[in-house]
PDB file of C-alpha atoms in Angstrom:
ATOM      1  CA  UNK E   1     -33.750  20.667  -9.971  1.00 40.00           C
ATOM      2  CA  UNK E   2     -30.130  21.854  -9.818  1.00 49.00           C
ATOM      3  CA  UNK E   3     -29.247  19.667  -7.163  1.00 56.00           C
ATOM      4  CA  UNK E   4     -30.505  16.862  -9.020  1.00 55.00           C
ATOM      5  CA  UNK E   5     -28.440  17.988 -11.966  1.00 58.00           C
ATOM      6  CA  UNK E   6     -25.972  17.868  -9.519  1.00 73.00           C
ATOM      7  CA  UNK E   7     -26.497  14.506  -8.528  1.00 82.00           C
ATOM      8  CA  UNK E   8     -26.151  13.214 -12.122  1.00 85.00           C
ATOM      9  CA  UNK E   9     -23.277  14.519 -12.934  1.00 85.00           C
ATOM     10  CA  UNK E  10     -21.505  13.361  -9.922  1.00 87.00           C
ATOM     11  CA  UNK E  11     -22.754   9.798 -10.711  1.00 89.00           C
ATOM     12  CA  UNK E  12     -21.871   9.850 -14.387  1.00 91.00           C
ATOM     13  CA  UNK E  13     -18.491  11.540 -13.093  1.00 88.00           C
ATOM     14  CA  UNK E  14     -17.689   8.709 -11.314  1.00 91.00           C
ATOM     15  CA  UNK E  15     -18.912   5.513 -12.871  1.00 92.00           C
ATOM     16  CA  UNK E  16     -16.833   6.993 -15.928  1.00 92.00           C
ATOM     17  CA  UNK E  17     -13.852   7.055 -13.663  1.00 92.00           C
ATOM     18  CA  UNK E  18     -15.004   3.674 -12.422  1.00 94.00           C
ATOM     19  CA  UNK E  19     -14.996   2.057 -16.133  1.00 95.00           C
ATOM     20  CA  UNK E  20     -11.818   4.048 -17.123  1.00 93.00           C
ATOM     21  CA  UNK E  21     -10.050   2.548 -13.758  1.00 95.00           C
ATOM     22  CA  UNK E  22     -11.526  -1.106 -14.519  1.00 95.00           C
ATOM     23  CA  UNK E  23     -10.296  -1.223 -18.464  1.00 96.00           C
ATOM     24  CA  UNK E  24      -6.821   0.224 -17.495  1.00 94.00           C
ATOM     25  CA  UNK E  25      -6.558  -2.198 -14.882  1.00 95.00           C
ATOM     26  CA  UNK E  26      -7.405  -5.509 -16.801  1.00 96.00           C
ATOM     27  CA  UNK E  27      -6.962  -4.795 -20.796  1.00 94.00           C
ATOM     28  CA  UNK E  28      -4.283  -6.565 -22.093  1.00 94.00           C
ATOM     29  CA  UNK E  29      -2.540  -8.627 -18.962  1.00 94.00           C
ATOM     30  CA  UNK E  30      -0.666 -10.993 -20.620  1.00 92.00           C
ATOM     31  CA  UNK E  31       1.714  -8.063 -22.641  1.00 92.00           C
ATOM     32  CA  UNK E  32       1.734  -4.723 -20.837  1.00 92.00           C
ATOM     33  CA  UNK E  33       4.320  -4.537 -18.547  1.00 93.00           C
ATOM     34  CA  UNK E  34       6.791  -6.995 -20.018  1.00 94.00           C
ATOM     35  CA  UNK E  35       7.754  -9.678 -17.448  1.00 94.00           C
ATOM     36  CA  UNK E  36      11.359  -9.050 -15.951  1.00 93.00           C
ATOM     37  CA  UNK E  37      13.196 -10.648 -13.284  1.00 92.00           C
ATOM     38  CA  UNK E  38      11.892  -9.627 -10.041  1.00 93.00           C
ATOM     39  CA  UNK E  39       8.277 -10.363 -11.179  1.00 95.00           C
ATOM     40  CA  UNK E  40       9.389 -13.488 -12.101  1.00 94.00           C
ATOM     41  CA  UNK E  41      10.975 -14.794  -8.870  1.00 94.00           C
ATOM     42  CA  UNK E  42       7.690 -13.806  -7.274  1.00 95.00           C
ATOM     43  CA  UNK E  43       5.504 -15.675  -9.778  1.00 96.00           C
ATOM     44  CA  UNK E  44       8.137 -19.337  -9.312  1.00 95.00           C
ATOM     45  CA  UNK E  45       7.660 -18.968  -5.412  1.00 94.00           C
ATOM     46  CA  UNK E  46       4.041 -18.296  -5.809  1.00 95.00           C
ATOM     47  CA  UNK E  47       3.900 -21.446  -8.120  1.00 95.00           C
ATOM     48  CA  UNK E  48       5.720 -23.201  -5.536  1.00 94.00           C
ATOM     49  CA  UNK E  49       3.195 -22.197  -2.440  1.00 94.00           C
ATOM     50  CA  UNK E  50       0.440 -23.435  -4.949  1.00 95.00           C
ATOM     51  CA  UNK E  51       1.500 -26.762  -5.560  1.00 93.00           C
ATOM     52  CA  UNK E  52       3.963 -27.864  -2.499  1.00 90.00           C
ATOM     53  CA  UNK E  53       2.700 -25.480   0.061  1.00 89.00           C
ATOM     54  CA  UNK E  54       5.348 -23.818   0.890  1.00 88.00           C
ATOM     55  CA  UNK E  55       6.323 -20.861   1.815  1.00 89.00           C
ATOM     56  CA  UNK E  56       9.623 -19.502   1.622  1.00 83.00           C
ATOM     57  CA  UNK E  57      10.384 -15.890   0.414  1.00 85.00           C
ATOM     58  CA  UNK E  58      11.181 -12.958   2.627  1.00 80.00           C
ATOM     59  CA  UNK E  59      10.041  -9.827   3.794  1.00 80.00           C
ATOM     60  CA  UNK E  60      10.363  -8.083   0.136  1.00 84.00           C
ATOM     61  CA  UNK E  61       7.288  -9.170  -0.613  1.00 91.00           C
ATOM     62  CA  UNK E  62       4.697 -10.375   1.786  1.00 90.00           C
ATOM     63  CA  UNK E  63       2.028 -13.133   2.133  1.00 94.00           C
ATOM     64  CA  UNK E  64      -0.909 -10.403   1.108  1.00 96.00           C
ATOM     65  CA  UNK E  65       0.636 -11.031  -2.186  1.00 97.00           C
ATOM     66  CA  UNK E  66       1.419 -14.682  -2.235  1.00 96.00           C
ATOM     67  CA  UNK E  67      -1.365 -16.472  -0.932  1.00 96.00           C
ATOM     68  CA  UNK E  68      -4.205 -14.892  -2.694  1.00 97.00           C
ATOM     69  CA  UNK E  69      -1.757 -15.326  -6.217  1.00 97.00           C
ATOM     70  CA  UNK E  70      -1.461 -18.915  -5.123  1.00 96.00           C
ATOM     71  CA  UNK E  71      -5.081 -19.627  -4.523  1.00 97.00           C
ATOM     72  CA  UNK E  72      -5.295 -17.976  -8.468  1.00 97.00           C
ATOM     73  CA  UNK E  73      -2.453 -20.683  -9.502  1.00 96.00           C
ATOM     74  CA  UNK E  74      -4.723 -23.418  -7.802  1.00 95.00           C
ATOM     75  CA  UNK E  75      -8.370 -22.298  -9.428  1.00 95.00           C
ATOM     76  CA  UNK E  76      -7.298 -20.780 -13.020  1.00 94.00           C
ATOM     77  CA  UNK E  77      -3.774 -22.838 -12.921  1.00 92.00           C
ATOM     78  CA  UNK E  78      -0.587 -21.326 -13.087  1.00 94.00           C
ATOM     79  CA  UNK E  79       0.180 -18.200 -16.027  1.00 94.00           C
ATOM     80  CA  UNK E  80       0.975 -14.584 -15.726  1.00 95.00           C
ATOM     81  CA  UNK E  81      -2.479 -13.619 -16.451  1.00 96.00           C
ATOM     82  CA  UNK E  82      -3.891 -15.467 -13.464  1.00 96.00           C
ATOM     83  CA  UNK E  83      -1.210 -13.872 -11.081  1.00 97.00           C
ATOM     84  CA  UNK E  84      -1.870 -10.365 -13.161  1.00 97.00           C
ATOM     85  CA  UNK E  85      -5.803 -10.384 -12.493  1.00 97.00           C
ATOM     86  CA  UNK E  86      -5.274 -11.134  -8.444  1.00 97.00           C
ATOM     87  CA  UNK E  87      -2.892  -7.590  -8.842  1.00 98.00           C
ATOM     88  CA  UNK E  88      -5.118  -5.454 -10.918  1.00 97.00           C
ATOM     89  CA  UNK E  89      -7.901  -6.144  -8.234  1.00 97.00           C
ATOM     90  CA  UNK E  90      -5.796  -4.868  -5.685  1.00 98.00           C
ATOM     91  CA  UNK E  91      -4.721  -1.837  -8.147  1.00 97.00           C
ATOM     92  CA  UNK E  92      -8.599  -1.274  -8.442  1.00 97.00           C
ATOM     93  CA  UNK E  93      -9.385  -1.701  -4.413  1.00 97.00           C
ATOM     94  CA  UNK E  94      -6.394   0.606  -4.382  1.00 97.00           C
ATOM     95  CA  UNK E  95      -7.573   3.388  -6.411  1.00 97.00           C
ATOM     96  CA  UNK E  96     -11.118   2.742  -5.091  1.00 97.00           C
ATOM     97  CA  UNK E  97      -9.827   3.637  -1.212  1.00 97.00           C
ATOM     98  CA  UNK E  98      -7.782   6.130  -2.023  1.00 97.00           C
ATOM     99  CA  UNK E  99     -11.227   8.028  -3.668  1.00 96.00           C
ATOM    100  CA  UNK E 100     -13.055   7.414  -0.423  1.00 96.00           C
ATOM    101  CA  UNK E 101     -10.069   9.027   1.348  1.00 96.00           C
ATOM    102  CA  UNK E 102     -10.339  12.045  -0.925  1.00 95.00           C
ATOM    103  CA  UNK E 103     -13.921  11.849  -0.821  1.00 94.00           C
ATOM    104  CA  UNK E 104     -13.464  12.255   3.013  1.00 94.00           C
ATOM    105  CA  UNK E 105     -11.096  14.998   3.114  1.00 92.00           C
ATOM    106  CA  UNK E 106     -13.072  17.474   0.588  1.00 90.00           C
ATOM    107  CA  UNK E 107     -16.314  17.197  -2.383  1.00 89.00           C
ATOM    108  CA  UNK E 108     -16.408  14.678  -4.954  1.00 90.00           C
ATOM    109  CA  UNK E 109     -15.135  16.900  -7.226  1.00 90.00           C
ATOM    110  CA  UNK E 110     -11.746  16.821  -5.552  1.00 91.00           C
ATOM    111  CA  UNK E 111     -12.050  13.295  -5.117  1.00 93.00           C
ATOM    112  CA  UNK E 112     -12.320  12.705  -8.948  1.00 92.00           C
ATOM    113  CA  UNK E 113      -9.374  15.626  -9.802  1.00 90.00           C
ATOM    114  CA  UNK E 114      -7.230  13.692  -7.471  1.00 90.00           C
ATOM    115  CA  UNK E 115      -7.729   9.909  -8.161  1.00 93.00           C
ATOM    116  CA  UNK E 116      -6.796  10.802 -12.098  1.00 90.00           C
ATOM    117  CA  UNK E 117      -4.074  12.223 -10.764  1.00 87.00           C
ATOM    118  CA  UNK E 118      -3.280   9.309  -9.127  1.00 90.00           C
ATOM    119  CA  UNK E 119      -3.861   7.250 -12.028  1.00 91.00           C
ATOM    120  CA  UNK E 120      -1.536   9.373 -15.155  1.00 85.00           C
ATOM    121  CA  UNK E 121       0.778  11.312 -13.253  1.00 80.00           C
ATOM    122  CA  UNK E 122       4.073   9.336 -14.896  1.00 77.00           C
ATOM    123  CA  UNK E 123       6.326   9.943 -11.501  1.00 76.00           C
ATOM    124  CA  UNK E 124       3.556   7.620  -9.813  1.00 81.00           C
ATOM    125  CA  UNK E 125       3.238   4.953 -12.699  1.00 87.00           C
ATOM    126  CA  UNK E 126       0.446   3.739 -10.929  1.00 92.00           C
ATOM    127  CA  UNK E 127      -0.975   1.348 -13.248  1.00 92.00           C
ATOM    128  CA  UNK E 128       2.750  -0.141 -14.559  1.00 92.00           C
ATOM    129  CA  UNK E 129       3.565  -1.208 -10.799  1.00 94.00           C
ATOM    130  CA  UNK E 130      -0.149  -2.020  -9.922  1.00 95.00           C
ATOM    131  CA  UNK E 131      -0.312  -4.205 -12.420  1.00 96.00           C
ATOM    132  CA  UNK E 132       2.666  -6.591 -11.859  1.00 96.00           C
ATOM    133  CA  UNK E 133       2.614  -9.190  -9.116  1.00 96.00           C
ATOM    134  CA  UNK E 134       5.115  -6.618  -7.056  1.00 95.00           C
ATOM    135  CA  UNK E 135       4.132  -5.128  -3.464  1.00 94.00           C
ATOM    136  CA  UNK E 136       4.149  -1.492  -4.102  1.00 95.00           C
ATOM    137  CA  UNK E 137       0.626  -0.672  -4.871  1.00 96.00           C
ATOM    138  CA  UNK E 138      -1.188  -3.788  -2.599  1.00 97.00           C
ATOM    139  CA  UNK E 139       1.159  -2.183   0.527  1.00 96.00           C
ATOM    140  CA  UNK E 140      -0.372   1.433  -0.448  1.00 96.00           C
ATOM    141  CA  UNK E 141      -4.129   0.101  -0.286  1.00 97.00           C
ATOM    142  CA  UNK E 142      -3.622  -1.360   2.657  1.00 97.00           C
ATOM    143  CA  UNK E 143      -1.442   1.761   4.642  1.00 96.00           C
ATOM    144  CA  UNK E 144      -4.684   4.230   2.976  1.00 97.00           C
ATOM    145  CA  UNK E 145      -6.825   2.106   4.464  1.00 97.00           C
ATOM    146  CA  UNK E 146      -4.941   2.671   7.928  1.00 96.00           C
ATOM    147  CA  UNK E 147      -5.093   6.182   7.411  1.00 95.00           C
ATOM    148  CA  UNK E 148      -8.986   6.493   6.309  1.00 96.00           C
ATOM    149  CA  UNK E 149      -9.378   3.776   9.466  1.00 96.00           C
ATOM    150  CA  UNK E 150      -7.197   6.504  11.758  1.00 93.00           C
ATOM    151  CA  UNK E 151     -10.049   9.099  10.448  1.00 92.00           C
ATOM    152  CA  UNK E 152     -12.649   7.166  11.005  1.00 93.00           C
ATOM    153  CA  UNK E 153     -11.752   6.398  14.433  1.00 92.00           C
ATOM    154  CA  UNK E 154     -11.006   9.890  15.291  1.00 87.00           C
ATOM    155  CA  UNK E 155     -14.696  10.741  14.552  1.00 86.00           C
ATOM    156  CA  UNK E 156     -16.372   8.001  15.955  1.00 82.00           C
ATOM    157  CA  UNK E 157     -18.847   8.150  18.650  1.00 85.00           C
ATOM    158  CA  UNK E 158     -18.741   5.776  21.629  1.00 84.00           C
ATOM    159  CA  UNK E 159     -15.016   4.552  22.891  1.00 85.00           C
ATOM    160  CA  UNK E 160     -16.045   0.665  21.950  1.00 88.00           C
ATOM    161  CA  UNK E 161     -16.291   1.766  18.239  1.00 90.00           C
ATOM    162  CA  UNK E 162     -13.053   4.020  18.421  1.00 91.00           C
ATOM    163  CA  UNK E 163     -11.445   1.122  19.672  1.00 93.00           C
ATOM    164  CA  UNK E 164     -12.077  -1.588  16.865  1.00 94.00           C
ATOM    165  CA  UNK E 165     -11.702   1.141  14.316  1.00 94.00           C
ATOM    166  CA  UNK E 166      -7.892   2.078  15.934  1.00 95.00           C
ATOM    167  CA  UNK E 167      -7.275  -1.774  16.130  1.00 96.00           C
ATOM    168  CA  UNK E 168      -8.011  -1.882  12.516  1.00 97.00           C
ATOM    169  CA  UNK E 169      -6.223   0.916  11.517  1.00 96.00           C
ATOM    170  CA  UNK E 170      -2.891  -0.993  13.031  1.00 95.00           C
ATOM    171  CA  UNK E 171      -3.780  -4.209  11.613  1.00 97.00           C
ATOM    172  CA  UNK E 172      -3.994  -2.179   7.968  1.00 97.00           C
ATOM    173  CA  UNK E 173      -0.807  -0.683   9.107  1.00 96.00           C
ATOM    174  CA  UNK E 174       0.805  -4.365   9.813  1.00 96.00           C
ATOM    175  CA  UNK E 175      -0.089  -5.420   6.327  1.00 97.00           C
ATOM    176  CA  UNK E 176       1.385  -2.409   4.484  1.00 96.00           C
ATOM    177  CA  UNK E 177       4.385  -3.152   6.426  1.00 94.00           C
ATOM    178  CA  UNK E 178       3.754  -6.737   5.909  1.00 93.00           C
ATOM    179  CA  UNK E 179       3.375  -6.384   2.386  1.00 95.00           C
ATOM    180  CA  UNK E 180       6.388  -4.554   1.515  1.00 92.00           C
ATOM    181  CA  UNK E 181       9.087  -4.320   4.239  1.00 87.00           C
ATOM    182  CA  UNK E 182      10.079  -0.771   3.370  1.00 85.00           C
ATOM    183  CA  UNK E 183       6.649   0.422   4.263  1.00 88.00           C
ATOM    184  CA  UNK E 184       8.339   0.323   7.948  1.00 87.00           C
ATOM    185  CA  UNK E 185       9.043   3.406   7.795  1.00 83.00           C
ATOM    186  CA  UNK E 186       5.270   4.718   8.841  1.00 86.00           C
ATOM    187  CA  UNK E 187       6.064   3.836  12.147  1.00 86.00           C
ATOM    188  CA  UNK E 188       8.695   6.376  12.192  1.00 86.00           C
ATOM    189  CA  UNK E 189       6.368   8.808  10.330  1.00 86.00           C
ATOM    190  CA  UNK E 190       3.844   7.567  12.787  1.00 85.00           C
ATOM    191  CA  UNK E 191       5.723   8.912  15.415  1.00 87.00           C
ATOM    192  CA  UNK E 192       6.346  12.163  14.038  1.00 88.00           C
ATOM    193  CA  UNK E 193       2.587  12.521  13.550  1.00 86.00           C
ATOM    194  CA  UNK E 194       2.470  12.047  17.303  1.00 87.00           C
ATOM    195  CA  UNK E 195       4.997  14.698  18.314  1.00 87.00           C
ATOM    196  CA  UNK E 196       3.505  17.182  15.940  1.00 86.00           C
ATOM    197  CA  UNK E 197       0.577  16.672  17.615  1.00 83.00           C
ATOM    198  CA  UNK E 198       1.401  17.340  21.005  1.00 82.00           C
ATOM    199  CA  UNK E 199       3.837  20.268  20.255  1.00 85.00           C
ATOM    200  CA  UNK E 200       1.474  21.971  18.076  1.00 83.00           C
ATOM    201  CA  UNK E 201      -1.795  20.652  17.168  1.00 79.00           C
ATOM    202  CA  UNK E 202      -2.886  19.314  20.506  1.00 76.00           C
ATOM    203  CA  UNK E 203      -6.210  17.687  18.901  1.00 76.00           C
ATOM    204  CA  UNK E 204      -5.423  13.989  19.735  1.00 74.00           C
ATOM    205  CA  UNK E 205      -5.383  11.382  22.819  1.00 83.00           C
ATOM    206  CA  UNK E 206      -2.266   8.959  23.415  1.00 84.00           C
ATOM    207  CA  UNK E 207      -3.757   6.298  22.640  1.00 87.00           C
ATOM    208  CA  UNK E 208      -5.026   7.524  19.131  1.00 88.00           C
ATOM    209  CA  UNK E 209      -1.479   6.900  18.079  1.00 88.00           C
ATOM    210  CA  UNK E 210      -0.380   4.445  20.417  1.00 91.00           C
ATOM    211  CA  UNK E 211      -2.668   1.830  19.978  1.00 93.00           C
ATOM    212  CA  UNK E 212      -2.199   1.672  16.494  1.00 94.00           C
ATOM    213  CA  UNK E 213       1.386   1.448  16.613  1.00 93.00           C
ATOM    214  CA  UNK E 214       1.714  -1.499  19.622  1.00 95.00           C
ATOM    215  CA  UNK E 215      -1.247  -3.413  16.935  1.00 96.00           C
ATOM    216  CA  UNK E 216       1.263  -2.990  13.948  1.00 95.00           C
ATOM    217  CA  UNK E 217       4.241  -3.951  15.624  1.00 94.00           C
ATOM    218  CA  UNK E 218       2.759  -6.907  17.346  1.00 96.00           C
ATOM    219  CA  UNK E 219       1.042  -8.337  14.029  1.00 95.00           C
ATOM    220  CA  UNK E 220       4.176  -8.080  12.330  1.00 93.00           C
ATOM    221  CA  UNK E 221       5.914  -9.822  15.516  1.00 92.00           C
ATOM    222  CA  UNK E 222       3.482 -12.313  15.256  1.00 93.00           C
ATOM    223  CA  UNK E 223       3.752 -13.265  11.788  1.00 92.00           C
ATOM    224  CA  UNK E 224       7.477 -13.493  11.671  1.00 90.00           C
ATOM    225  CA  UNK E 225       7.260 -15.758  15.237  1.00 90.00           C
ATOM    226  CA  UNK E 226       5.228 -18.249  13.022  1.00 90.00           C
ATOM    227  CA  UNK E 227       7.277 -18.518  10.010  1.00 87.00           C
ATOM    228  CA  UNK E 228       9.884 -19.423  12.346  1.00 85.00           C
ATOM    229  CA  UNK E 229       8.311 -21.991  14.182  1.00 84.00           C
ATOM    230  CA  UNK E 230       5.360 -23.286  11.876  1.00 81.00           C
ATOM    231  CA  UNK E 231       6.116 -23.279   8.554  1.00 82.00           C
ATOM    232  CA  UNK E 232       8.673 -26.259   7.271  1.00 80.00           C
ATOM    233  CA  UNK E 233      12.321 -24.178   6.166  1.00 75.00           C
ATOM    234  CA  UNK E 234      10.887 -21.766   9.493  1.00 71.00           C
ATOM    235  CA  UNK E 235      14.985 -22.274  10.604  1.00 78.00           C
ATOM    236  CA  UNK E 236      16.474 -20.632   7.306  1.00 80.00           C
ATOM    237  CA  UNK E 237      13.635 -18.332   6.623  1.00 80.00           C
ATOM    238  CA  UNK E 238      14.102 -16.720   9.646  1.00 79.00           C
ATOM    239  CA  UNK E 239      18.102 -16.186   9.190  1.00 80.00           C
ATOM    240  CA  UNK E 240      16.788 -14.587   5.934  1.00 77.00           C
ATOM    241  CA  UNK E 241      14.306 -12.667   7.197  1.00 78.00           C
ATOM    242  CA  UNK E 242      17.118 -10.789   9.504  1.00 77.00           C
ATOM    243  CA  UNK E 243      19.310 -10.543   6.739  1.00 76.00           C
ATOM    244  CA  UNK E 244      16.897  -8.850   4.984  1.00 76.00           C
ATOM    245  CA  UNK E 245      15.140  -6.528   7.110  1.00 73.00           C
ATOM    246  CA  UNK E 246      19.210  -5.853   7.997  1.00 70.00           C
ATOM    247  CA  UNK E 247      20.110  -4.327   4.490  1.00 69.00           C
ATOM    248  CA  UNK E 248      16.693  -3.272   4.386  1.00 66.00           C
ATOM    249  CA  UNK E 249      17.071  -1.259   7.122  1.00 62.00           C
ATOM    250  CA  UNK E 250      20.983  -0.220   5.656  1.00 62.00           C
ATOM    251  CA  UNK E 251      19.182   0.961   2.644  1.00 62.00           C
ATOM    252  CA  UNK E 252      16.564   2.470   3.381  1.00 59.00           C
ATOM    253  CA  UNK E 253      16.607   3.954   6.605  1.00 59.00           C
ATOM    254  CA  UNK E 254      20.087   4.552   8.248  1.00 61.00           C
ATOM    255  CA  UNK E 255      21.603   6.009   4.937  1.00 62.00           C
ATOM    256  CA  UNK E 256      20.750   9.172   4.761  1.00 65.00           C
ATOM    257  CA  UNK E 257      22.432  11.143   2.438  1.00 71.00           C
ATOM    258  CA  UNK E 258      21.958  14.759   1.360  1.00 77.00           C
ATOM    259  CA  UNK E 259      22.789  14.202  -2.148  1.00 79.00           C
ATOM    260  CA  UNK E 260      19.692  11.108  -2.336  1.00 76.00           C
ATOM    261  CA  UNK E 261      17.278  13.909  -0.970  1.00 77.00           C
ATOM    262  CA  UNK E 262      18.034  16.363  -3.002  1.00 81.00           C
ATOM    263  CA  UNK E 263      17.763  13.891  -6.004  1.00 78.00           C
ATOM    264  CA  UNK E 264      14.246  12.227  -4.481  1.00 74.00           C
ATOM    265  CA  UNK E 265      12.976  16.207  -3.947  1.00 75.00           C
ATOM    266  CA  UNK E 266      14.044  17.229  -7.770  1.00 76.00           C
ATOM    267  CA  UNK E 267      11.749  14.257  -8.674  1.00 72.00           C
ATOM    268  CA  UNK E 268       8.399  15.123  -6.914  1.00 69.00           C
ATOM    269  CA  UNK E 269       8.531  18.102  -8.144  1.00 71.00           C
ATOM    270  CA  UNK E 270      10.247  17.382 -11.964  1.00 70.00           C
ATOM    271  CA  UNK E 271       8.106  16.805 -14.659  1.00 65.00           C
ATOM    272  CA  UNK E 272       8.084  12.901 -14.396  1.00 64.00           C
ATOM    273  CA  UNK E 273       5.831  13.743 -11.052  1.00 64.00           C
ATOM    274  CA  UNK E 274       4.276  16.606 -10.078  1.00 60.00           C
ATOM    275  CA  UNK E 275       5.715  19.534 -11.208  1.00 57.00           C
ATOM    276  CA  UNK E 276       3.491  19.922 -14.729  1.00 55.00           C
ATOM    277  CA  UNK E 277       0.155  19.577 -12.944  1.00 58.00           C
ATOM    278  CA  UNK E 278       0.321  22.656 -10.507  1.00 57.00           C
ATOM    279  CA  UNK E 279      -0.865  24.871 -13.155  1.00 56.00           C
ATOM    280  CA  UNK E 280      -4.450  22.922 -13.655  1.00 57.00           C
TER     281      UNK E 280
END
């Protein structure tokens, strides 16, 4: 009897969460966020892939985004609202993977805690970015879904299933990276994961890591290698692809500053992030 309780309450816990996930997601498209200018430049080159075929935008935002927004132009026609919808289902898939991953790691219960988390904590904005046709929240699905892959293949049984699962896990990893060019930086992290490994927790195999990293790095290869000599402006997209990935990499990467850390580590754990739920 009291594990059938149990059982209720875990489904009612989670189709509520479900439902509350669902009517944040899609309530109200057309208004909430405003439109501004980066949003914008993605929805005119979106409109353009729809109706000329075209493709022509760079590594700021990646082709996870534009063609399924494009196939929306083509079936619903072009609006906001038909580009918003494509984004709140991958805010929903988003939120939905990152519960499995949760689920994974511990008991519903933490699973639940943690995806509302997720979904109000202000530092995250979750639902502001997922629902805009931006890449931040479609390039998080996809790099959980490399790490619940990674975990996955780390448990399987039988090296032919390990296999596929670690392939998948660095094709996820080439569409984070894919989707959102500053997502690169997991193969740096990926790295570290490796050396941390064999210094201290000595758990893993080689290949565990290094198939998944040769998979993302060819995919990405691969993709940019067809823009250049498939698509019809391949020429000048790739000279501003390297310009690009170039400040990108300026930016992001080889500016490190002390004073930028200190500022990034003051906002995890302000009150705009994390700092107000350590109590609950």
């Amino acid at each position: 009897m009291k594990d059938g309780g149990s059982t209720s309450w875990r489904a009612l816990a989670i189709a509520a969460l479900a439902a509350l996930v669902l009517f944040l997601a899609f309530y109200n498209l057309d208004r909430y966020p405003p439109i501004w200018y980066d949003e914008g430049i993605h929805l005119l080159f979106a409109q353009r892939l729809a109706k000329d075929g075209l493709y022509g935008f760079g590594p700021a935002l990646g082709p996870t985004v534009f063609f399924p927004v494009a196939a929306a132009f083509r079936v619903a026609g072009v609006g906001l609202v038909s580009a918003r919808v494509v984004m709140a289902g991958y805010l929903c898939l988003c939120v939905a993977v990152f519960y499995a991953l949760a689920r994974y790691l511990g008991d519903w219960r933490m699973a639940v805690v943690g995806t509302l988390l997720l979904i109000v904590s202000p530092g995250v904005n979750l639902l502001r970015w997922g629902r805009q046709m931006l890449g931040e929240v479609p390039a998080m699905l996809f790099a959980l879904l490399s790490v619940l892959t990674w975990m996955w293949a780390l448990d399987a049984r039988g090296a032919a299933r390990r296999w596929l699962r670690l392939l998948l896990c660095g094709a996820f990893l080439a569409l984070a990276i894919l989707t959102k060019n500053q997502f690169f930086l997991l193969l740096p992290a990926w790295f570290l994961v490796w050396l941390a490994d064999r210094l201290y927790y000595r758990q893993g195999r080689h290949v565990d890591l290094a198939i998944p990293a040769a998979t993302a790095i060819l995919c990405v290869a691969s993709w940019y290698v067809i823009q250049r000599y498939c698509f019809p402006v391949g020429e000048r997209l790739a000279e501003h692809n390297v310009e690009e990935w170039s400040s990108a990499l300026q930016r992001g990467i080889l500016n490190v500053s002390v004073e930028r850390t200190i500022d990034a580590l003051k906002f995890l754990f302000g009150q705009n992030a994390f700092y107000l739920w350590i109590v609950p």
